[in-house]
CSV table of C-alpha atoms in Angstrom, one decimal:
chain,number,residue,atom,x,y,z
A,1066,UNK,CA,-104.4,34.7,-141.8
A,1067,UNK,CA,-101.5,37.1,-140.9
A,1068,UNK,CA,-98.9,37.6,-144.1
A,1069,UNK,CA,-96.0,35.7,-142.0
A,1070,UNK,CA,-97.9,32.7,-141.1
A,1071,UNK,CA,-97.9,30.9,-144.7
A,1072,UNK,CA,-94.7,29.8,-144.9
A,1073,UNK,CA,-94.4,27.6,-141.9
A,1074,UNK,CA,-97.5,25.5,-143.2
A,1075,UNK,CA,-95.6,24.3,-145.7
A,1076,UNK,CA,-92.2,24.8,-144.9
A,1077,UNK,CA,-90.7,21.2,-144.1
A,1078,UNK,CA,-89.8,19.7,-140.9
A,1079,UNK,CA,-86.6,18.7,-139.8
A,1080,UNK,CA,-88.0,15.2,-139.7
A,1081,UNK,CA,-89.8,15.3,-143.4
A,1082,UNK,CA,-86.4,16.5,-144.7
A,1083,UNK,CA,-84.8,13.4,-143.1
A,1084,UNK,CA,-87.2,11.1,-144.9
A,1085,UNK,CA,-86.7,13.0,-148.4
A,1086,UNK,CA,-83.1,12.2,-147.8
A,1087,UNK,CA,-84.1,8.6,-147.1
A,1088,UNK,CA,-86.0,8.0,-150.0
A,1089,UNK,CA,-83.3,9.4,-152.2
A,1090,UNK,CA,-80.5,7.1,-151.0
A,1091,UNK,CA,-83.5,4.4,-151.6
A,1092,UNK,CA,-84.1,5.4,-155.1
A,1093,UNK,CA,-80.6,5.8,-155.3
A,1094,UNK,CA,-79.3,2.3,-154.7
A,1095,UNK,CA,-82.1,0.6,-156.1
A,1096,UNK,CA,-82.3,2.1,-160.0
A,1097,UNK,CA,-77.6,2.6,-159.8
A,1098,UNK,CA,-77.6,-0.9,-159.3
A,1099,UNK,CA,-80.4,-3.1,-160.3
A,1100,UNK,CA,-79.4,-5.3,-163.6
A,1101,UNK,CA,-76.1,-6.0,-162.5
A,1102,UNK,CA,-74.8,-8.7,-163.7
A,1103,UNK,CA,-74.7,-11.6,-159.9
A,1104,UNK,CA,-74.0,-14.6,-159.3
A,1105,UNK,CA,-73.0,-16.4,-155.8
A,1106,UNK,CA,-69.5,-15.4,-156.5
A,1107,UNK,CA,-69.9,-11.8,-156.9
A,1108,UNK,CA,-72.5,-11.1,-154.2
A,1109,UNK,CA,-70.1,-10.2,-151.6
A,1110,UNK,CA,-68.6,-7.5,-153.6
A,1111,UNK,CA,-71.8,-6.2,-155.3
A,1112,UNK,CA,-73.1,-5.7,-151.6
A,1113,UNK,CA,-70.1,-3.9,-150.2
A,1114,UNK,CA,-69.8,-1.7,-152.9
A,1115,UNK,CA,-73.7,-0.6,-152.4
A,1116,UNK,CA,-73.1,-0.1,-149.1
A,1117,UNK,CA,-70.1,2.1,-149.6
A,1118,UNK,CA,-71.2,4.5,-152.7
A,1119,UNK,CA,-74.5,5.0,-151.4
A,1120,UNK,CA,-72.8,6.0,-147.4
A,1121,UNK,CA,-71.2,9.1,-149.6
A,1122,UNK,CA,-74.3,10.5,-150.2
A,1123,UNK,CA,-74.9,13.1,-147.5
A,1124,UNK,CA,-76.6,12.4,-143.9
A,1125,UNK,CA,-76.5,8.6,-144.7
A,1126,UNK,CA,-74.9,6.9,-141.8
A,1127,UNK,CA,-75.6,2.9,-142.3
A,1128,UNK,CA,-76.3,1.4,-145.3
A,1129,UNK,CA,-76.8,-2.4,-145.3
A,1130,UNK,CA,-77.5,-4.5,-148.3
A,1131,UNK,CA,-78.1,-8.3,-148.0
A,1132,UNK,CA,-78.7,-10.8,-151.0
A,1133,UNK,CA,-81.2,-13.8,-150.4
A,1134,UNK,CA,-79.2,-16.4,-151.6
A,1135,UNK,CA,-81.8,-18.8,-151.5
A,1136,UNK,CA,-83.5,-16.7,-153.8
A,1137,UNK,CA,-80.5,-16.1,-156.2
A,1138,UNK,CA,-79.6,-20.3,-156.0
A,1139,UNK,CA,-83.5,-20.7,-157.3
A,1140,UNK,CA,-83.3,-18.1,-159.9
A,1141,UNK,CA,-80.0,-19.7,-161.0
A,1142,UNK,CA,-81.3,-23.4,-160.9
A,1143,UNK,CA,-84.6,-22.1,-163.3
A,1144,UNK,CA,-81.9,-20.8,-165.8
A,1145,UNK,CA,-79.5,-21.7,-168.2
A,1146,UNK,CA,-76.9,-19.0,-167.0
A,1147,UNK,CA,-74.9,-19.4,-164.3
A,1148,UNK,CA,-75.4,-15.4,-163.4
A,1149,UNK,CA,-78.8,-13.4,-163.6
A,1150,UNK,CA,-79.3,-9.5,-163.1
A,1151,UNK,CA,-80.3,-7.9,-160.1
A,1152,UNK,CA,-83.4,-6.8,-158.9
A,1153,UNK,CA,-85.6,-6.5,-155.7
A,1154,UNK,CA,-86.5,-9.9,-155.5
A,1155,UNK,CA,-82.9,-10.4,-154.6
A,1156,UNK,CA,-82.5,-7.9,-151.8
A,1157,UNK,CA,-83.2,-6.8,-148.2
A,1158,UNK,CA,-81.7,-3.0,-147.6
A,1159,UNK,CA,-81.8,-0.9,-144.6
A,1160,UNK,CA,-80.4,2.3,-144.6
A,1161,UNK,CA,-80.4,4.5,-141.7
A,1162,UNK,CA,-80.4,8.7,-142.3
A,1163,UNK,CA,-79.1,11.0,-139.8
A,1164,UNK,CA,-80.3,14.6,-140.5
A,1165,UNK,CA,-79.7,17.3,-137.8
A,1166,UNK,CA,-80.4,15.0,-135.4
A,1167,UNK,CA,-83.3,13.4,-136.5
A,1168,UNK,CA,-82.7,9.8,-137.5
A,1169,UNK,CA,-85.2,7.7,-140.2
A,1170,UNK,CA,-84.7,4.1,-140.1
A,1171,UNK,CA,-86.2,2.8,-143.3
A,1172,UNK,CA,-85.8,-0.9,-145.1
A,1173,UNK,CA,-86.7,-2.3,-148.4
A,1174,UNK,CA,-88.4,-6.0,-148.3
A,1175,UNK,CA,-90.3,-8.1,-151.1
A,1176,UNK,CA,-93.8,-7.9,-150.2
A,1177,UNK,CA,-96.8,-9.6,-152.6
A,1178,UNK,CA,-93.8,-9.6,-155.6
A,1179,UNK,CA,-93.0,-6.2,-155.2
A,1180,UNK,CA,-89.9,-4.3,-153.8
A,1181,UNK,CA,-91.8,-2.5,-150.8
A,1182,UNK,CA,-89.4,0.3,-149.8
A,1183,UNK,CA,-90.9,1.6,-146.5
A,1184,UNK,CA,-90.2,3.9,-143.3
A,1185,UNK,CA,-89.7,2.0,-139.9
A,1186,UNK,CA,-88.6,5.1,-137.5
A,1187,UNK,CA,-88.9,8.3,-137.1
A,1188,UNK,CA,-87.0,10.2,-134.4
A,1189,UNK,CA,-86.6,13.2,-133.8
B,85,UNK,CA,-71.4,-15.6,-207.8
B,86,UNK,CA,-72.5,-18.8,-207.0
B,87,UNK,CA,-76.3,-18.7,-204.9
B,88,UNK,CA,-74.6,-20.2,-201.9
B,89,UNK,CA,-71.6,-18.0,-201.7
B,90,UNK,CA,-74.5,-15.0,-200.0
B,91,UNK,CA,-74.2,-16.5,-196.4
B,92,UNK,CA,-70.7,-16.9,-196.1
B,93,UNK,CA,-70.4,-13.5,-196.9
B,94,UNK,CA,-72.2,-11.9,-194.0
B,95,UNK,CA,-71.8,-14.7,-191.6
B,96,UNK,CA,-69.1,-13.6,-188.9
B,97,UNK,CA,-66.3,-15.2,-188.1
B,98,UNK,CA,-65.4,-16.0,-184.5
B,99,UNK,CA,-63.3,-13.2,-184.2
B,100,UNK,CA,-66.4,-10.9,-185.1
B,101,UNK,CA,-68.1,-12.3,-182.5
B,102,UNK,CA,-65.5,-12.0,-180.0
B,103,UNK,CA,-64.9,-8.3,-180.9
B,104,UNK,CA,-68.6,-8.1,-180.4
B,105,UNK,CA,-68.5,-9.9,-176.7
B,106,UNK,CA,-65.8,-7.5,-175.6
B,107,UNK,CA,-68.5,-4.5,-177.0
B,108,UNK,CA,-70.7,-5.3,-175.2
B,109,UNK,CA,-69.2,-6.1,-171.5
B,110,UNK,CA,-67.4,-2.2,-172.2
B,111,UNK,CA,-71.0,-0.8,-173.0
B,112,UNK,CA,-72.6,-2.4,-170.3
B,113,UNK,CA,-69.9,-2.1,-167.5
B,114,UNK,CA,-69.8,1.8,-168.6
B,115,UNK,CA,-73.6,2.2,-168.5
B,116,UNK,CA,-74.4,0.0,-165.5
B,117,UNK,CA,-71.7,2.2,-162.9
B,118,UNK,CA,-71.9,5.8,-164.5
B,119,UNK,CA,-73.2,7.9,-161.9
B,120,UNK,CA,-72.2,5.7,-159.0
B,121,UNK,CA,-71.6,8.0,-156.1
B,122,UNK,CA,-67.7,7.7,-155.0
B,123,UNK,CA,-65.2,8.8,-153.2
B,124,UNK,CA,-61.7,8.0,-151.8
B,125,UNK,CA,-62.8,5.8,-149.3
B,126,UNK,CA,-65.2,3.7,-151.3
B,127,UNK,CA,-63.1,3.5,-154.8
B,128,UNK,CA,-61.7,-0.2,-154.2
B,129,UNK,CA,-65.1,-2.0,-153.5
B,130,UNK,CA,-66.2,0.0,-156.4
B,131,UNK,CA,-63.6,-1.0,-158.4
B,132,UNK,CA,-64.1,-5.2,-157.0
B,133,UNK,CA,-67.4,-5.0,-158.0
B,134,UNK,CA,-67.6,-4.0,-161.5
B,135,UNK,CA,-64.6,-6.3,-162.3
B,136,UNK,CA,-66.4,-9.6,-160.5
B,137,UNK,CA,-69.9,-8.2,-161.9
B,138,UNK,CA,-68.9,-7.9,-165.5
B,139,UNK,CA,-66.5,-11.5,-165.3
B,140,UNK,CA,-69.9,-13.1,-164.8
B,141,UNK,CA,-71.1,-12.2,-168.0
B,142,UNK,CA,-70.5,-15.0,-171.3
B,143,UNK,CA,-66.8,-15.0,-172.7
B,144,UNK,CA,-65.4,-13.0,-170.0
B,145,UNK,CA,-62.0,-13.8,-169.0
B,146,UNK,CA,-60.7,-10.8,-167.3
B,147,UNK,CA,-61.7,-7.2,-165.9
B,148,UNK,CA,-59.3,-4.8,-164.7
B,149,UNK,CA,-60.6,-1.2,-163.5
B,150,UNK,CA,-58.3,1.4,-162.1
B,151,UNK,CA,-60.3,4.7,-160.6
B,152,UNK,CA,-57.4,7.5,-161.9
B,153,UNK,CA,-57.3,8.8,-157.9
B,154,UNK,CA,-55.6,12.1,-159.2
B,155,UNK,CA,-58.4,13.0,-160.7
B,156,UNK,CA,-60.7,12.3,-158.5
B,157,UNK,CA,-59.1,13.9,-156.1
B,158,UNK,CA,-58.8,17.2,-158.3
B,159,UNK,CA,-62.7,17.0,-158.5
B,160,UNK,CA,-63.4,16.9,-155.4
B,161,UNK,CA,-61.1,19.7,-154.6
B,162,UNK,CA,-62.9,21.7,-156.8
B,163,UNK,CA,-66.3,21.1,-155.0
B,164,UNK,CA,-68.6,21.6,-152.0
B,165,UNK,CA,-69.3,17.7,-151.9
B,166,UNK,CA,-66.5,15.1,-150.9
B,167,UNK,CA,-68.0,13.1,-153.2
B,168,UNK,CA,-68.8,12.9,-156.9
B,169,UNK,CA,-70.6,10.3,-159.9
B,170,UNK,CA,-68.5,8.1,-161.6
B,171,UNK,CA,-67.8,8.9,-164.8
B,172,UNK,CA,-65.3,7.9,-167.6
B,173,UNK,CA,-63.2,10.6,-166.6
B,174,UNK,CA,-62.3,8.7,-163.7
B,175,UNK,CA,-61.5,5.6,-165.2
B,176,UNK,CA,-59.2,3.0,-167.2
B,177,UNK,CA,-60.1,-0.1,-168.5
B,178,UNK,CA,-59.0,-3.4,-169.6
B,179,UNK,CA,-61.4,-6.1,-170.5
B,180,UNK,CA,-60.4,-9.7,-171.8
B,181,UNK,CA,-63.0,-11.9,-174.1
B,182,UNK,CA,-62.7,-15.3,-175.0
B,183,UNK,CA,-64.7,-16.6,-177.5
B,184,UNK,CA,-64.3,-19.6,-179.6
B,185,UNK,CA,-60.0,-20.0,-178.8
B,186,UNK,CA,-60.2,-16.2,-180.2
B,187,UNK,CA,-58.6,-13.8,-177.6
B,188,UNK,CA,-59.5,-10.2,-177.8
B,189,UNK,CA,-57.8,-7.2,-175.5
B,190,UNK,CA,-59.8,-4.0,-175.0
B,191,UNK,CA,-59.2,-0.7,-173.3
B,192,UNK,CA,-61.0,2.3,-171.9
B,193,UNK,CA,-59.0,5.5,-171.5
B,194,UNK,CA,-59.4,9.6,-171.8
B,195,UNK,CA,-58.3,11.0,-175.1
B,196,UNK,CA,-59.3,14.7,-176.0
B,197,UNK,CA,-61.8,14.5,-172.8
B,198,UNK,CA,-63.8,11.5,-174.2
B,199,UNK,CA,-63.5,8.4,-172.4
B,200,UNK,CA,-62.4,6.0,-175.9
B,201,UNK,CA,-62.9,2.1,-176.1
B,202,UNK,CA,-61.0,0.6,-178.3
B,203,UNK,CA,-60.0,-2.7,-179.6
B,204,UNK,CA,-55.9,-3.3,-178.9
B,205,UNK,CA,-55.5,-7.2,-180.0
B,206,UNK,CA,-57.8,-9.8,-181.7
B,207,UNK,CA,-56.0,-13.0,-181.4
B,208,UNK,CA,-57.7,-16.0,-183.6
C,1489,UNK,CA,-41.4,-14.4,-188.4
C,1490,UNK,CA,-40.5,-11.4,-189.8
C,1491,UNK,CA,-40.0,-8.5,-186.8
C,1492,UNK,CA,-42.7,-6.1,-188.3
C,1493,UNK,CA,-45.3,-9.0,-188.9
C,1494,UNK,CA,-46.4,-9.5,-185.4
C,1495,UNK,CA,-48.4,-6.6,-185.2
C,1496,UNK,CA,-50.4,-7.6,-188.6
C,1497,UNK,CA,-51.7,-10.7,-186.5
C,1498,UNK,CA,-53.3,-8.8,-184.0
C,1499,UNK,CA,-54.3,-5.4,-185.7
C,1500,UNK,CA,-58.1,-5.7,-185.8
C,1501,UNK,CA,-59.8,-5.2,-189.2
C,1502,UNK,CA,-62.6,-2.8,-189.9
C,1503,UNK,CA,-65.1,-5.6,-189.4
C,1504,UNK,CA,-64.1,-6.4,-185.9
C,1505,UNK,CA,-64.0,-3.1,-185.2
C,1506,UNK,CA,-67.2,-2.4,-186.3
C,1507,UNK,CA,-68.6,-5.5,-184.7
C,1508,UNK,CA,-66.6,-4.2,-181.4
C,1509,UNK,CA,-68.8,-1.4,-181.9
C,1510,UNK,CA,-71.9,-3.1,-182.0
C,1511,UNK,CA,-71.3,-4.3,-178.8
C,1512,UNK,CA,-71.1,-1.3,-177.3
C,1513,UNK,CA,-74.2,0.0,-178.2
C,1514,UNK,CA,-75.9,-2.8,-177.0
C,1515,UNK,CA,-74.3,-3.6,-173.5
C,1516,UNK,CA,-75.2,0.0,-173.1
C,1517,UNK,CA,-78.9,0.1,-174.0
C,1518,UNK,CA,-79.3,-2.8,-171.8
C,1519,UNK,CA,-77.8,-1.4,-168.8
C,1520,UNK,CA,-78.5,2.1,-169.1
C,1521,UNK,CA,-82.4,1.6,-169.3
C,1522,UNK,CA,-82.4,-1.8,-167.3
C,1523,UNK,CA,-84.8,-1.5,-164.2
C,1524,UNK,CA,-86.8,1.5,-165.6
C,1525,UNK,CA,-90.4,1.8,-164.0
C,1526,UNK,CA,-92.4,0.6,-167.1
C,1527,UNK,CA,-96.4,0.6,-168.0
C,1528,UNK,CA,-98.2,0.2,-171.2
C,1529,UNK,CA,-99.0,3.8,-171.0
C,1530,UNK,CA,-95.0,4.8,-171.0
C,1531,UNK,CA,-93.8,2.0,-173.5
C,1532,UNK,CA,-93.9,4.3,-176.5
C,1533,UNK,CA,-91.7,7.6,-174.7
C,1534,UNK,CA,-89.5,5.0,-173.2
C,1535,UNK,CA,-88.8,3.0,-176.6
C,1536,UNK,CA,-88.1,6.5,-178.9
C,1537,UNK,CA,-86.1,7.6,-175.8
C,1538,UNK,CA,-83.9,4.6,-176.3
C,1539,UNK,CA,-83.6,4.6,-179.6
C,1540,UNK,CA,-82.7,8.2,-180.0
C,1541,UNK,CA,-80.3,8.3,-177.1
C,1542,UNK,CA,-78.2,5.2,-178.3
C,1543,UNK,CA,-78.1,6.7,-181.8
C,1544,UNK,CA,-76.2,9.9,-180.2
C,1545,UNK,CA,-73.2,7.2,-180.3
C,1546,UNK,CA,-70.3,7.1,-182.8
C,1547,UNK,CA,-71.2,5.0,-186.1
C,1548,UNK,CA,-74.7,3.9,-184.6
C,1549,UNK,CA,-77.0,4.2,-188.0
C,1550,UNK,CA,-79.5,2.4,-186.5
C,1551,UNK,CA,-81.5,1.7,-183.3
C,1552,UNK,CA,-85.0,0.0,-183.0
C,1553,UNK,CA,-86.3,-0.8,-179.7
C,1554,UNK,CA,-89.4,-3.2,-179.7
C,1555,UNK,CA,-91.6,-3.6,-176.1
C,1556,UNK,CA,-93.2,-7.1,-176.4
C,1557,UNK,CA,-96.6,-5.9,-175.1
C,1558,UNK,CA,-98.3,-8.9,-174.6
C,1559,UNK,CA,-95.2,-10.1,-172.0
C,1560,UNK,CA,-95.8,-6.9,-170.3
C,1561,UNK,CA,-99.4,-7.5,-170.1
C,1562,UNK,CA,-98.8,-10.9,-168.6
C,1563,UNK,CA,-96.3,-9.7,-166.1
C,1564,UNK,CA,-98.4,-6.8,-165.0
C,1565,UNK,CA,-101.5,-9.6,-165.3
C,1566,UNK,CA,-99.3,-11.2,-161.7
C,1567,UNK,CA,-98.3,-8.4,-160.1
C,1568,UNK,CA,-100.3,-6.3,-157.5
C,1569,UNK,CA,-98.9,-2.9,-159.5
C,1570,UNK,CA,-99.6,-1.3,-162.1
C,1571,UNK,CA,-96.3,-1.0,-163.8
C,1572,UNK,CA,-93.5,-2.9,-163.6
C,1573,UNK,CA,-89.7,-2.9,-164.5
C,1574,UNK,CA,-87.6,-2.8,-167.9
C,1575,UNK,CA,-86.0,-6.0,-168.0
C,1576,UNK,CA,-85.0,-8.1,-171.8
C,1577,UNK,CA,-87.9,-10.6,-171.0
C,1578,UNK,CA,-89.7,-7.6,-172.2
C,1579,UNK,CA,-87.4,-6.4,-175.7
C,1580,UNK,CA,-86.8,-7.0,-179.2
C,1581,UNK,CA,-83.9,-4.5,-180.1
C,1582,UNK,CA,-81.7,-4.5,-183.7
C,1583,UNK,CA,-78.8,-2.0,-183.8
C,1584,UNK,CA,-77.8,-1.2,-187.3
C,1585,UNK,CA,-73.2,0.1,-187.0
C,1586,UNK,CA,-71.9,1.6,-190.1
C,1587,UNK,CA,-68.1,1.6,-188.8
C,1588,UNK,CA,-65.4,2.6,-192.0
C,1589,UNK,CA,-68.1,0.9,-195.0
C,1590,UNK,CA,-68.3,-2.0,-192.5
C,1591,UNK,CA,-72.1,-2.6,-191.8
C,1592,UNK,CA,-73.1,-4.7,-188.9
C,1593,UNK,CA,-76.6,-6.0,-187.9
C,1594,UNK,CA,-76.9,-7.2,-184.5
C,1595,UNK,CA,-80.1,-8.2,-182.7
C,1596,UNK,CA,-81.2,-9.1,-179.1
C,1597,UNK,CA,-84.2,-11.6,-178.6
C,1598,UNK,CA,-85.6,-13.9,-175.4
C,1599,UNK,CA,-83.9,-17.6,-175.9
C,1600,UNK,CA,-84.4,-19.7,-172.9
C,1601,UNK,CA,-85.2,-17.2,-170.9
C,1602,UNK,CA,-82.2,-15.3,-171.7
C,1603,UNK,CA,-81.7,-11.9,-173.9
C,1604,UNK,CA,-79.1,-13.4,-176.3
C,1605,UNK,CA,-77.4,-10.5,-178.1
C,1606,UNK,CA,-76.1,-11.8,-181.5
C,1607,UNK,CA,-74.2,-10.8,-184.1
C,1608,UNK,CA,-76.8,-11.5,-187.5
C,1609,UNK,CA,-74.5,-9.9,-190.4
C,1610,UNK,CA,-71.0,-8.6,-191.1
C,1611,UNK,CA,-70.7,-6.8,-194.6
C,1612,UNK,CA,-67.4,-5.4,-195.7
D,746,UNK,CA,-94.5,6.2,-120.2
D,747,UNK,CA,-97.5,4.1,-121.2
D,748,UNK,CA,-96.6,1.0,-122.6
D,749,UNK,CA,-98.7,2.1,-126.2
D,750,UNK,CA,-96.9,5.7,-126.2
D,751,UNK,CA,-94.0,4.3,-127.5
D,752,UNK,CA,-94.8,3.1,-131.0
D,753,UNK,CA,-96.5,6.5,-131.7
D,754,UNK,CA,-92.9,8.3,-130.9
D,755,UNK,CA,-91.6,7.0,-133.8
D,756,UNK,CA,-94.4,6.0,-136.5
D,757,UNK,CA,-94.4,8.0,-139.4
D,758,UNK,CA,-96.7,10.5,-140.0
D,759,UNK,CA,-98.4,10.4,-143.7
D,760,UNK,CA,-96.7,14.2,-144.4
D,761,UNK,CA,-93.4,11.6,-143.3
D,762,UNK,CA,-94.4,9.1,-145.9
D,763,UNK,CA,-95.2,11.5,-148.5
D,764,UNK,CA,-91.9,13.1,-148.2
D,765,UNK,CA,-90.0,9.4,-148.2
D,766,UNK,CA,-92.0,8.7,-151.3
D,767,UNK,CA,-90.7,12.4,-152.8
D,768,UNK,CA,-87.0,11.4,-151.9
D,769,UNK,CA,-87.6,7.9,-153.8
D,770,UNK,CA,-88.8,8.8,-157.0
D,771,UNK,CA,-85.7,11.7,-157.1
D,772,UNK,CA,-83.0,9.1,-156.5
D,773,UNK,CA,-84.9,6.4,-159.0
D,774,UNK,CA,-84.9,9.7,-161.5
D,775,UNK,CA,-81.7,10.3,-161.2
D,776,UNK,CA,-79.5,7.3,-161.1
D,777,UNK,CA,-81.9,5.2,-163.4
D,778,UNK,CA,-81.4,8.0,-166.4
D,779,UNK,CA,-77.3,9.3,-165.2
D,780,UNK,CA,-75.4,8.6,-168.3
D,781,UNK,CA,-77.1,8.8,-170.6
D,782,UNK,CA,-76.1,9.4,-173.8
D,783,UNK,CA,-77.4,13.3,-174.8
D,784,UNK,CA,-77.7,15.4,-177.8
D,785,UNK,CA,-79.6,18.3,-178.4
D,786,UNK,CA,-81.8,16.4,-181.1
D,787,UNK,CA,-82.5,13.8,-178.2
D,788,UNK,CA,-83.6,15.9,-175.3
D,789,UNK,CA,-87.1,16.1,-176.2
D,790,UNK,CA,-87.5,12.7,-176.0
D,791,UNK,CA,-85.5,11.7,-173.2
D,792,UNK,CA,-87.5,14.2,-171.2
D,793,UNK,CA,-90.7,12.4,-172.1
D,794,UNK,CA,-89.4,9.1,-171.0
D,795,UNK,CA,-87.9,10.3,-168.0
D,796,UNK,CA,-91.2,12.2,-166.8
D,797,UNK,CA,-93.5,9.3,-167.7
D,798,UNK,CA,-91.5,6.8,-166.5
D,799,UNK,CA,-91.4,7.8,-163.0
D,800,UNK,CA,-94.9,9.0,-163.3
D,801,UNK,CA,-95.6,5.6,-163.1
D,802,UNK,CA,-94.2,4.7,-159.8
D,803,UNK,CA,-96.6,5.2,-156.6
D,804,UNK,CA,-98.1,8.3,-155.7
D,805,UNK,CA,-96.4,10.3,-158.3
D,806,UNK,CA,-98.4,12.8,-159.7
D,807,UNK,CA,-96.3,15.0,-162.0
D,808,UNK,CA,-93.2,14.8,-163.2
D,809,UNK,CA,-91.1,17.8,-164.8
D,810,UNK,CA,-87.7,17.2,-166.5
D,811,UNK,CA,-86.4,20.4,-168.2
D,812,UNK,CA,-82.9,20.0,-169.6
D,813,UNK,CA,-80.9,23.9,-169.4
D,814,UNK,CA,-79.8,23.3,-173.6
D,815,UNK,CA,-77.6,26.5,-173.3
D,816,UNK,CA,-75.5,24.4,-170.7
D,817,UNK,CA,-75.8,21.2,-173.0
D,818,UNK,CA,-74.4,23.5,-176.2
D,819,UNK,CA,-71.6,24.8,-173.7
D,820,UNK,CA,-70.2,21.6,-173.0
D,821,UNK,CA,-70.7,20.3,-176.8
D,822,UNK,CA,-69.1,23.2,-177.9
D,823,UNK,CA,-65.9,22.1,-175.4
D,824,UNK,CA,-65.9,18.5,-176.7
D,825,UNK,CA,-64.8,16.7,-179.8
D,826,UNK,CA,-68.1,14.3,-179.7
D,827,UNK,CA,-71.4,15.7,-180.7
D,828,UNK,CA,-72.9,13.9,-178.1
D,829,UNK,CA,-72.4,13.8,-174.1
D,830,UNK,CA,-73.8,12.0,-170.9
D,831,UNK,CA,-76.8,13.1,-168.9
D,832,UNK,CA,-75.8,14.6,-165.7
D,833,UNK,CA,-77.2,17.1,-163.2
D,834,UNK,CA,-75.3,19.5,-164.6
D,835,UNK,CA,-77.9,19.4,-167.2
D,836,UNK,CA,-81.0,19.3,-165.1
D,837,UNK,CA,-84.1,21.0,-163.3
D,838,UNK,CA,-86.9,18.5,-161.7
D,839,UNK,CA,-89.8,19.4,-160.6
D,840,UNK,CA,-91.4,16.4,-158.7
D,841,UNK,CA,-95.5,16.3,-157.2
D,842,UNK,CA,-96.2,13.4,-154.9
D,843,UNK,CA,-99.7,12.6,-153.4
D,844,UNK,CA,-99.6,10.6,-150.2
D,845,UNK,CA,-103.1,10.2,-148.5
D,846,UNK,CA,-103.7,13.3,-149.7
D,847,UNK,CA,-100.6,15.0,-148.1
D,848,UNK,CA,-99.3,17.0,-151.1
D,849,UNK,CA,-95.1,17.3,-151.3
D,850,UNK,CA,-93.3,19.5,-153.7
D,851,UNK,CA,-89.4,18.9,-154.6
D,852,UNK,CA,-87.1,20.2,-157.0
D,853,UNK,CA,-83.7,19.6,-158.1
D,854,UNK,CA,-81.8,22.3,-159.3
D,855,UNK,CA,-77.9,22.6,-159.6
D,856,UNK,CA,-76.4,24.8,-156.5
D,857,UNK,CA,-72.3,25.4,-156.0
D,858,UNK,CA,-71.7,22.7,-158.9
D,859,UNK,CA,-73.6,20.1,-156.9
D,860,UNK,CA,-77.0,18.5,-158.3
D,861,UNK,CA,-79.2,19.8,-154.9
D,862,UNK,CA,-82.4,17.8,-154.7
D,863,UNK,CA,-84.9,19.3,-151.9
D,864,UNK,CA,-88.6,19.4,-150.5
D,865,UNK,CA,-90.0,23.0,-151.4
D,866,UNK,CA,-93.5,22.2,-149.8
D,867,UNK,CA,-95.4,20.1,-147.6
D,868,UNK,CA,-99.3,20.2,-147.9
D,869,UNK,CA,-101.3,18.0,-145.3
């Protein structure tokens, strides 16, 4: 193996660095905000504000958080509270990462009870 | 002292548990947004949220949250990014409880570079 | 009313303060360590990490942090994962203030499917 | 173009995944455990918590949380508390994820004052 050709087997792509940085907005978004105190009245601001902060964070270009409601009304209905905390079982997020050109399209859904966060696109 | 008199002595009175209430929406609003990624453009939503978020929580009659924009913008003057965490530097804070007809007004501000929470009225 | 009584009405005691305190502490172990990734295998790090952290805070003389293990088992029992998140259907937490010779013992527990923080005594 | 060329364009490749998986368990890391409250008699086992708690999120294989204590015992020394908040400041991360046997290395390290978090090696 010649002494310079090392580095580039491991040296990221332009395309892995954009999905480092999506996963980091992911992680980001998910553990700042889950056990916030929601309830139908305070979704719309909760969601904006995700969508905001987590658009600061660098080559993030769309970030869009929606609450299942249906979800939330049934969590509600089961409880004696009229709010509950957040967590994935309330959310749908797709954020989109631009990163010298390459752009990752990547969306968190419940799958089997679990907050599946997962890569849709890759393009370089 | 009478065998019956015990209780009454640790039992707290409704303005102890309001001063309690108010504790804990300052602990958990401070805890739940520290580290939120801001910025100018994204300080009002912030700020919407965590006042609707924490006036969903028991006893809760009022949130007021001011982002100190001088000094957020003197951070990010100071840095590479143009954005930084939320962080009690940042902030000032007024939370109302109501508990029991017992009104009690609390406040978040800087003092010495510490962001203080103190109680400022307990009204039975 | 005398001009210089007002303020007496509304000063807080050292009780209220200290139950003020108690507040705190809790609103911020909740939200701080809300939504951690949890397993049976991290229960014990994640427990002394909580209880040492929210003993760094002013007139905090003691935290104790219990995981209900067998509602951990039954949660991960349902769940396609192996670990799961930090939420108060899984705690038992008492938080001991010492505030001015005020003690206060507070305690959270699971009532209706709800972690009710309470105040349990107030000695002067 | 054939009509099945298309999907391959963008799919992720599993070095992709592993580094969206790398990005995720950085942002959980960070914003999960960001204010935190720190002292130096706590930073052993907040370390513990923080490494074993991610640990347990997929494909994680190790987890190293170092906190720099002469940058900790700086800002105490500024400050009136003997306490502060956990922030990058105070940080190196070392993170090892194992996708489908694609090995990524990241680390987070503080850079011009700014918390950096990035992929050091990709291993298919």
């Amino acid at each position: 193996m010649s002494p310079d050709s090392a580095p580039s087997d491991t040296t990221p792509t332009d395309a892995e660095s954009a999905c480092f940085e999506a996963g980091i907005k992911f992680g980001s978004l998910y553990h700042q905000f889950a056990g916030t105190p929601i309830s139908p009245e305070s979704v719309s601001s909760l969601t904006t504000a995700m969508e905001q902060s987590i658009e600061n964070q660098p080559h993030c270009s769309d970030v869009t958080v929606d609450v299942r409601t249906n979800e939330l009304e049934t969590a509600l209905a089961d409880s004696s509270a009229d709010y509950t905390e957040l967590t994935g079982r309330f959310l749908e997020v797709e954020i989109v990462v631009d990163y010298e050109g390459c752009e990752v399209v990547t969306r968190m859904e419940m799958q089997d009870g679990y907050p599946l966060m997962r890569l849709e696109s890759v393009r370089s």
